[in-house]
Amino acid sequence: MELLAHAIDRDLVRVAESAGELVGCAVAEMPSSGHVRISAIAVYEEMRGQGLAKKLLTDLMEETLRKSTEPPLVSAVARTDQLAVIRLLLACDFKGTRVMHANLAGEGLHIHFQRKSRMEYIDPDARHLVPATDHAQLMESLSPADHAVTGLVALGGQPAFELARFEQDDPATLQSGEAAAGIAFSGSILAAITFLLGFAFSSTRFPDDVRLLLIGATFSTVLSLIIYASASGELARIRSNSFGKIMKWGNVLSEYGGVFPFLISLPVTYAQASGDPWTTMVLAILLSVSIAWYEISEFSIAHRFRRSPFELVLLALTAASPTAGAALVASNTTSWPWTMILTVTLALRTWLYLFRRGAEADVAERRTWQRE
């Protein structure tokens, strides 16, 4: 009763009703801010087979994720003879990672299950089956840290566990590669912006406001290079857990402070060099369509963050900027208002992603470094 009262106080209970009667529940406890343990899942026998238990467990996990600034570890313990519970956990992306030797009630072997919060890769040639009743073999198979229970199947008419080996990656190597790629990318963009800026200063007809835009892009790209270098230093010294935060700053500044101003300035440069308004507008429209496609694709920085209606308006302004700017320059119209709107738009997007959004999706820290 004490456990149930504690779970209710922390909103870690989910119940299901049918015709005004309680027919199922899921209860969890949170011993620490980074760990949630599923304590109980129960559904009346006549209500089973309808996906009710999975819905209760999913709702409970989603609620714990909403309340935490960082995704907590969600775990459960199930006996090898509790096949329905194990099947439910596996269906909710839990993996059996180790055998628990605690003296718990029941005849079966107790297995610790945990929900994987990130993508991991299974070695397709390192899988095997173990009968659910063969406890000795199951303990041996789960003794390596990279093996886990990934499935429940029928083998010779009897239940059996499928065990697989997960490929172990090196977080430091992956993060080092990410920082190096960021430095190389920003360096290439800086070289391109510098070349375009040199052309802008050599042309007497080039708009002053666009020159200022390119100067700002140069500054932002140099700043992103410094930040990427800082990420490399953070990784080398392993002083804190801020690699992901540093990389977010570098990614956002290089894209919205460097890449987009450079790309949007290309039609303006072409208009000055060619003097042909028709080809200038064709180039500008193609560039606007390309930017719009990129923005809504999974490759963009914006795709890694939650989007709002306000952000969609900023996205549309960004995509329309090449066409609007090229039209103003080709018609010899003052382009200062366009440059100011573009600058404010990119500045707002930078502010939004850096200060109003959390970490980028799927790039959370793979391992938390601890001071000794």
GROMACS .gro file of C-alpha atoms in nm, residues 5-366:
model
  362
    5ALA     CA    1   0.040   0.562  -0.237
    6HIS     CA    2   0.385   0.685  -0.337
    7ALA     CA    3   0.313   0.604  -0.704
    8ILE     CA    4  -0.020   0.790  -0.692
    9ASP     CA    5   0.146   1.096  -0.538
   10ARG     CA    6   0.400   1.107  -0.823
   11ASP     CA    7   0.140   1.034  -1.093
   12LEU     CA    8   0.300   0.698  -1.177
   13VAL     CA    9  -0.025   0.502  -1.197
   14ARG     CA   10  -0.242   0.437  -1.502
   15VAL     CA   11  -0.580   0.264  -1.482
   16ALA     CA   12  -0.833   0.141  -1.737
   17GLU     CA   13  -1.208   0.126  -1.684
   18SER     CA   14  -1.490  -0.052  -1.863
   19ALA     CA   15  -1.856   0.008  -1.782
   20GLY     CA   16  -1.751   0.198  -1.471
   21GLU     CA   17  -1.534  -0.086  -1.338
   22LEU     CA   18  -1.158  -0.104  -1.301
   23VAL     CA   19  -1.022  -0.360  -1.550
   24GLY     CA   20  -0.648  -0.289  -1.560
   25CYS     CA   21  -0.366  -0.085  -1.415
   26ALA     CA   22   0.005  -0.012  -1.453
   27VAL     CA   23   0.215   0.109  -1.161
   28ALA     CA   24   0.572   0.238  -1.153
   29GLU     CA   25   0.812   0.383  -0.901
   30MET     CA   26   1.090   0.635  -0.947
   31PRO     CA   27   1.376   0.563  -0.703
   32SER     CA   28   1.579   0.842  -0.866
   33SER     CA   29   1.522   1.113  -1.125
   34GLY     CA   30   1.702   0.905  -1.386
   35HIS     CA   31   1.536   0.567  -1.328
   36VAL     CA   32   1.177   0.446  -1.352
   37ARG     CA   33   1.094   0.089  -1.249
   38ILE     CA   34   0.771  -0.073  -1.370
   39SER     CA   35   0.631  -0.232  -1.054
   40ALA     CA   36   0.308  -0.394  -1.170
   41ILE     CA   37   0.092  -0.447  -1.479
   42ALA     CA   38  -0.242  -0.616  -1.439
   43VAL     CA   39  -0.546  -0.667  -1.664
   44TYR     CA   40  -0.858  -0.870  -1.589
   45GLU     CA   41  -0.848  -1.204  -1.765
   46GLU     CA   42  -1.164  -1.142  -1.970
   47MET     CA   43  -1.018  -0.812  -2.100
   48ARG     CA   44  -0.687  -0.954  -2.215
   49GLY     CA   45  -0.585  -0.981  -2.580
   50GLN     CA   46  -0.718  -0.633  -2.668
   51GLY     CA   47  -0.394  -0.438  -2.636
   52LEU     CA   48  -0.503  -0.282  -2.306
   53ALA     CA   49  -0.185  -0.366  -2.117
   54LYS     CA   50   0.034  -0.219  -2.393
   55LYS     CA   51  -0.172   0.100  -2.393
   56LEU     CA   52  -0.140   0.137  -2.016
   57LEU     CA   53   0.235   0.079  -2.024
   58THR     CA   54   0.287   0.315  -2.319
   59ASP     CA   55   0.086   0.594  -2.154
   60LEU     CA   56   0.280   0.551  -1.832
   61MET     CA   57   0.617   0.573  -2.009
   62GLU     CA   58   0.512   0.877  -2.214
   63GLU     CA   59   0.407   1.058  -1.896
   64THR     CA   60   0.744   0.994  -1.729
   65LEU     CA   61   0.925   1.121  -2.040
   66ARG     CA   62   0.720   1.442  -2.042
   67LYS     CA   63   0.808   1.513  -1.680
   68SER     CA   64   1.184   1.459  -1.715
   69THR     CA   65   1.432   1.702  -1.866
   70GLU     CA   66   1.639   1.401  -1.977
   71PRO     CA   67   1.490   1.061  -2.069
   72PRO     CA   68   1.512   0.832  -1.766
   73LEU     CA   69   1.598   0.465  -1.782
   74VAL     CA   70   1.275   0.260  -1.774
   75SER     CA   71   1.321  -0.094  -1.646
   76ALA     CA   72   1.123  -0.395  -1.526
   77VAL     CA   73   1.191  -0.739  -1.385
   78ALA     CA   74   1.002  -1.045  -1.511
   79ARG     CA   75   1.031  -1.417  -1.448
   80THR     CA   76   1.097  -1.654  -1.733
   81ASP     CA   77   0.763  -1.823  -1.669
   82GLN     CA   78   0.573  -1.492  -1.703
   83LEU     CA   79   0.554  -1.522  -2.080
   84ALA     CA   80   0.266  -1.276  -2.126
   85VAL     CA   81   0.456  -1.006  -1.934
   86ILE     CA   82   0.777  -1.070  -2.128
   87ARG     CA   83   0.591  -1.058  -2.459
   88LEU     CA   84   0.438  -0.724  -2.355
   89LEU     CA   85   0.776  -0.577  -2.256
   90LEU     CA   86   0.937  -0.687  -2.582
   91ALA     CA   87   0.649  -0.532  -2.778
   92CYS     CA   88   0.718  -0.201  -2.600
   93ASP     CA   89   1.088  -0.197  -2.703
   94PHE     CA   90   1.224  -0.346  -2.382
   95LYS     CA   91   1.525  -0.578  -2.402
   96GLY     CA   92   1.628  -0.838  -2.145
   97THR     CA   93   1.982  -0.743  -2.055
   98ARG     CA   94   2.083  -0.945  -1.749
   99VAL     CA   95   1.984  -1.211  -1.498
  100MET     CA   96   1.888  -1.089  -1.151
  101HIS     CA   97   2.020  -1.310  -0.871
  102ALA     CA   98   1.807  -1.148  -0.600
  103ASN     CA   99   1.598  -1.386  -0.393
  104LEU     CA  100   1.261  -1.285  -0.538
  105ALA     CA  101   0.938  -1.482  -0.519
  106GLY     CA  102   0.859  -1.732  -0.794
  107GLU     CA  103   1.011  -2.039  -0.955
  108GLY     CA  104   1.138  -1.887  -1.278
  109LEU     CA  105   1.461  -1.705  -1.346
  110HIS     CA  106   1.435  -1.328  -1.303
  111ILE     CA  107   1.547  -1.118  -1.599
  112HIS     CA  108   1.607  -0.744  -1.595
  113PHE     CA  109   1.442  -0.567  -1.891
  114GLN     CA  110   1.511  -0.209  -1.991
  115ARG     CA  111   1.367   0.011  -2.261
  116LYS     CA  112   1.620   0.121  -2.520
  117SER     CA  113   1.614   0.500  -2.561
  118ARG     CA  114   1.846   0.512  -2.863
  119MET     CA  115   1.906   0.319  -3.182
  120GLU     CA  116   2.140   0.023  -3.154
  121TYR     CA  117   2.243  -0.224  -3.420
  122ILE     CA  118   2.213  -0.601  -3.391
  123ASP     CA  119   2.478  -0.825  -3.541
  124PRO     CA  120   2.267  -1.038  -3.780
  125ASP     CA  121   2.511  -1.331  -3.751
  126ALA     CA  122   2.520  -1.340  -3.371
  127ARG     CA  123   2.172  -1.458  -3.267
  128HIS     CA  124   2.063  -1.780  -3.103
  129LEU     CA  125   1.763  -1.940  -2.933
  130VAL     CA  126   1.744  -2.062  -2.574
  131PRO     CA  127   1.445  -2.257  -2.433
  132ALA     CA  128   1.271  -2.060  -2.159
  133THR     CA  129   1.319  -2.347  -1.916
  134ASP     CA  130   1.696  -2.378  -1.972
  135HIS     CA  131   1.801  -2.141  -1.697
  136ALA     CA  132   2.169  -2.236  -1.697
  137GLN     CA  133   2.210  -2.163  -2.068
  138LEU     CA  134   2.012  -1.840  -2.037
  139MET     CA  135   2.241  -1.717  -1.757
  140GLU     CA  136   2.548  -1.799  -1.967
  141SER     CA  137   2.406  -1.630  -2.277
  142LEU     CA  138   2.323  -1.309  -2.089
  143SER     CA  139   2.656  -1.288  -1.908
  144PRO     CA  140   2.825  -1.079  -2.185
  145ALA     CA  141   2.727  -0.712  -2.159
  146ASP     CA  142   2.650  -0.686  -2.532
  147HIS     CA  143   2.388  -0.967  -2.538
  148ALA     CA  144   2.016  -0.921  -2.470
  149VAL     CA  145   1.681  -1.097  -2.503
  150THR     CA  146   1.514  -0.951  -2.810
  151GLY     CA  147   1.228  -1.191  -2.884
  152LEU     CA  148   0.998  -1.464  -2.756
  153VAL     CA  149   0.932  -1.745  -3.004
  154ALA     CA  150   0.809  -2.104  -3.018
  155LEU     CA  151   1.080  -2.372  -3.052
  156GLY     CA  152   0.955  -2.727  -3.086
  157GLY     CA  153   0.619  -2.621  -2.950
  158GLN     CA  154   0.780  -2.474  -2.637
  159PRO     CA  155   0.857  -2.109  -2.556
  160ALA     CA  156   1.212  -1.994  -2.625
  161PHE     CA  157   1.401  -1.668  -2.603
  162GLU     CA  158   1.584  -1.518  -2.897
  163LEU     CA  159   1.910  -1.359  -2.787
  164ALA     CA  160   2.113  -1.121  -3.002
  165ARG     CA  161   2.444  -0.945  -2.979
  166PHE     CA  162   2.439  -0.567  -3.012
  167GLU     CA  163   2.728  -0.396  -3.184
  168GLN     CA  164   2.912  -0.186  -2.930
  169ASP     CA  165   3.013   0.159  -3.049
  170ASP     CA  166   3.269   0.389  -2.894
  171PRO     CA  167   3.100   0.717  -2.789
  172ALA     CA  168   3.429   0.909  -2.786
  173THR     CA  169   3.511   0.801  -3.142
  174LEU     CA  170   3.163   0.888  -3.269
  175GLN     CA  171   3.168   1.230  -3.104
  176SER     CA  172   3.519   1.299  -3.233
  177GLY     CA  173   3.404   1.219  -3.586
  178GLU     CA  174   3.103   1.448  -3.547
  179ALA     CA  175   3.320   1.737  -3.429
  180ALA     CA  176   3.568   1.684  -3.714
  181ALA     CA  177   3.285   1.681  -3.970
  182GLY     CA  178   3.150   2.007  -3.827
  183ILE     CA  179   3.491   2.174  -3.851
  184ALA     CA  180   3.540   2.056  -4.211
  185PHE     CA  181   3.193   2.169  -4.315
  186SER     CA  182   3.219   2.514  -4.156
  187GLY     CA  183   3.566   2.559  -4.304
  188SER     CA  184   3.434   2.487  -4.654
  189ILE     CA  185   3.141   2.727  -4.608
  190LEU     CA  186   3.379   2.996  -4.478
  191ALA     CA  187   3.596   2.961  -4.789
  192ALA     CA  188   3.292   2.996  -5.017
  193ILE     CA  189   3.157   3.299  -4.827
  194THR     CA  190   3.501   3.464  -4.834
  195PHE     CA  191   3.519   3.419  -5.212
  196LEU     CA  192   3.171   3.568  -5.258
  197LEU     CA  193   3.255   3.854  -5.022
  198GLY     CA  194   3.565   3.932  -5.228
  199PHE     CA  195   3.350   3.956  -5.541
  200ALA     CA  196   3.106   4.181  -5.356
  201PHE     CA  197   3.379   4.428  -5.260
  202SER     CA  198   3.529   4.426  -5.609
  203SER     CA  199   3.195   4.518  -5.772
  204THR     CA  200   3.083   4.879  -5.751
  205ARG     CA  201   2.720   4.784  -5.823
  206PHE     CA  202   2.690   4.525  -5.548
  207PRO     CA  203   2.429   4.633  -5.285
  208ASP     CA  204   2.584   4.747  -4.957
  209ASP     CA  205   2.320   4.568  -4.752
  210VAL     CA  206   2.409   4.235  -4.910
  211ARG     CA  207   2.776   4.304  -4.838
  212LEU     CA  208   2.684   4.350  -4.471
  213LEU     CA  209   2.484   4.027  -4.483
  214LEU     CA  210   2.788   3.838  -4.610
  215ILE     CA  211   3.011   3.999  -4.346
  216GLY     CA  212   2.766   3.877  -4.080
  217ALA     CA  213   2.771   3.530  -4.237
  218THR     CA  214   3.151   3.530  -4.222
  219PHE     CA  215   3.148   3.623  -3.854
  220SER     CA  216   2.887   3.359  -3.769
  221THR     CA  217   3.074   3.086  -3.957
  222VAL     CA  218   3.403   3.173  -3.787
  223LEU     CA  219   3.219   3.161  -3.454
  224SER     CA  220   3.082   2.815  -3.537
  225LEU     CA  221   3.436   2.698  -3.616
  226ILE     CA  222   3.552   2.818  -3.275
  227ILE     CA  223   3.260   2.636  -3.111
  228TYR     CA  224   3.334   2.313  -3.299
  229ALA     CA  225   3.696   2.339  -3.186
  230SER     CA  226   3.568   2.387  -2.832
  231ALA     CA  227   3.364   2.068  -2.872
  232SER     CA  228   3.682   1.884  -2.972
  233GLY     CA  229   3.858   2.019  -2.664
  234GLU     CA  230   3.563   1.919  -2.445
  235LEU     CA  231   3.583   1.567  -2.585
  236ALA     CA  232   3.959   1.543  -2.544
  237ARG     CA  233   3.961   1.655  -2.181
  238ILE     CA  234   3.626   1.496  -2.084
  239ARG     CA  235   3.571   1.764  -1.822
  240SER     CA  236   3.190   1.778  -1.825
  241ASN     CA  237   2.883   1.651  -2.009
  242SER     CA  238   2.831   1.942  -2.247
  243PHE     CA  239   2.942   1.800  -2.583
  244GLY     CA  240   2.585   1.781  -2.719
  245LYS     CA  241   2.506   2.137  -2.610
  246ILE     CA  242   2.825   2.272  -2.771
  247MET     CA  243   2.752   2.089  -3.097
  248LYS     CA  244   2.400   2.233  -3.105
  249TRP     CA  245   2.543   2.585  -3.091
  250GLY     CA  246   2.787   2.508  -3.371
  251ASN     CA  247   2.523   2.343  -3.591
  252VAL     CA  248   2.270   2.624  -3.554
  253LEU     CA  249   2.519   2.908  -3.604
  254SER     CA  250   2.680   2.748  -3.909
  255GLU     CA  251   2.344   2.684  -4.077
  256TYR     CA  252   2.142   2.998  -4.001
  257GLY     CA  253   2.436   3.234  -3.971
  258GLY     CA  254   2.651   3.099  -4.254
  259VAL     CA  255   2.490   2.856  -4.498
  260PHE     CA  256   2.156   3.028  -4.552
  261PRO     CA  257   2.293   3.383  -4.598
  262PHE     CA  258   2.548   3.242  -4.845
  263LEU     CA  259   2.289   3.050  -5.048
  264ILE     CA  260   2.035   3.333  -5.048
  265SER     CA  261   2.302   3.576  -5.169
  266LEU     CA  262   2.384   3.364  -5.475
  267PRO     CA  263   2.098   3.494  -5.697
  268VAL     CA  264   2.196   3.850  -5.603
  269THR     CA  265   2.554   3.781  -5.706
  270TYR     CA  266   2.437   3.625  -6.031
  271ALA     CA  267   2.213   3.923  -6.103
  272GLN     CA  268   2.511   4.157  -6.067
  273ALA     CA  269   2.740   3.939  -6.278
  274SER     CA  270   2.502   3.853  -6.564
  275GLY     CA  271   2.260   4.146  -6.580
  276ASP     CA  272   1.995   3.905  -6.713
  277PRO     CA  273   1.675   3.933  -6.503
  278TRP     CA  274   1.509   3.623  -6.656
  279THR     CA  275   1.783   3.375  -6.578
  280THR     CA  276   1.829   3.545  -6.241
  281MET     CA  277   1.464   3.482  -6.149
  282VAL     CA  278   1.475   3.121  -6.273
  283LEU     CA  279   1.782   3.059  -6.054
  284ALA     CA  280   1.618   3.234  -5.757
  285ILE     CA  281   1.295   3.035  -5.785
  286LEU     CA  282   1.483   2.705  -5.813
  287LEU     CA  283   1.686   2.799  -5.508
  288SER     CA  284   1.371   2.890  -5.311
  289VAL     CA  285   1.212   2.555  -5.397
  290SER     CA  286   1.532   2.372  -5.300
  291ILE     CA  287   1.552   2.551  -4.965
  292ALA     CA  288   1.184   2.476  -4.895
  293TRP     CA  289   1.238   2.107  -4.974
  294TYR     CA  290   1.547   2.094  -4.755
  295GLU     CA  291   1.368   2.265  -4.466
  296ILE     CA  292   1.088   2.009  -4.455
  297SER     CA  293   1.318   1.713  -4.512
  298GLU     CA  294   1.477   1.502  -4.240
  299PHE     CA  295   1.821   1.635  -4.331
  300SER     CA  296   1.770   1.989  -4.201
  301ILE     CA  297   1.871   2.119  -3.860
  302ALA     CA  298   1.511   2.235  -3.808
  303HIS     CA  299   1.389   1.876  -3.838
  304ARG     CA  300   1.574   1.792  -3.516
  305PHE     CA  301   1.357   2.029  -3.311
  306ARG     CA  302   0.988   2.057  -3.232
  307ARG     CA  303   0.812   2.291  -3.476
  308SER     CA  304   0.546   2.553  -3.399
  309PRO     CA  305   0.320   2.764  -3.627
  310PHE     CA  306   0.547   3.065  -3.565
  311GLU     CA  307   0.846   2.863  -3.678
  312LEU     CA  308   0.665   2.756  -3.995
  313VAL     CA  309   0.614   3.124  -4.081
  314LEU     CA  310   0.987   3.186  -4.036
  315LEU     CA  311   1.060   2.882  -4.251
  316ALA     CA  312   0.840   3.019  -4.532
  317LEU     CA  313   1.012   3.359  -4.514
  318THR     CA  314   1.352   3.191  -4.537
  319ALA     CA  315   1.253   2.987  -4.840
  320ALA     CA  316   1.101   3.290  -5.018
  321SER     CA  317   1.404   3.514  -4.954
  322PRO     CA  318   1.610   3.417  -5.265
  323THR     CA  319   1.321   3.496  -5.498
  324ALA     CA  320   1.233   3.823  -5.323
  325GLY     CA  321   1.593   3.942  -5.306
  326ALA     CA  322   1.671   3.856  -5.669
  327ALA     CA  323   1.355   4.035  -5.787
  328LEU     CA  324   1.451   4.353  -5.600
  329VAL     CA  325   1.808   4.356  -5.729
  330ALA     CA  326   1.710   4.265  -6.086
  331SER     CA  327   1.459   4.552  -6.094
  332ASN     CA  328   1.707   4.800  -5.939
  333THR     CA  329   1.481   4.844  -5.636
  334THR     CA  330   1.610   4.924  -5.289
  335SER     CA  331   1.688   4.594  -5.116
  336TRP     CA  332   1.744   4.720  -4.761
  337PRO     CA  333   1.396   4.616  -4.636
  338TRP     CA  334   1.448   4.264  -4.774
  339THR     CA  335   1.789   4.235  -4.607
  340MET     CA  336   1.650   4.351  -4.273
  341ILE     CA  337   1.359   4.104  -4.288
  342LEU     CA  338   1.596   3.821  -4.378
  343THR     CA  339   1.837   3.912  -4.100
  344VAL     CA  340   1.558   3.927  -3.842
  345THR     CA  341   1.415   3.596  -3.967
  346LEU     CA  342   1.746   3.410  -3.940
  347ALA     CA  343   1.822   3.575  -3.604
  348LEU     CA  344   1.484   3.465  -3.468
  349ARG     CA  345   1.536   3.109  -3.587
  350THR     CA  346   1.881   3.104  -3.428
  351TRP     CA  347   1.741   3.237  -3.100
  352LEU     CA  348   1.452   2.990  -3.114
  353TYR     CA  349   1.669   2.681  -3.155
  354LEU     CA  350   1.941   2.788  -2.913
  355PHE     CA  351   1.731   2.920  -2.625
  356ARG     CA  352   1.373   2.797  -2.671
  357ARG     CA  353   1.433   2.436  -2.771
  358GLY     CA  354   1.601   2.151  -2.593
  359ALA     CA  355   1.868   1.919  -2.726
  360GLU     CA  356   1.861   1.805  -3.084
  361ALA     CA  357   1.663   1.488  -3.137
  362ASP     CA  358   1.864   1.164  -3.146
  363VAL     CA  359   2.189   1.333  -3.047
  364ALA     CA  360   2.165   1.302  -2.669
  365GLU     CA  361   2.476   1.208  -2.479
  366ARG     CA  362   2.560   0.839  -2.531
   0.00000   0.00000   0.00000
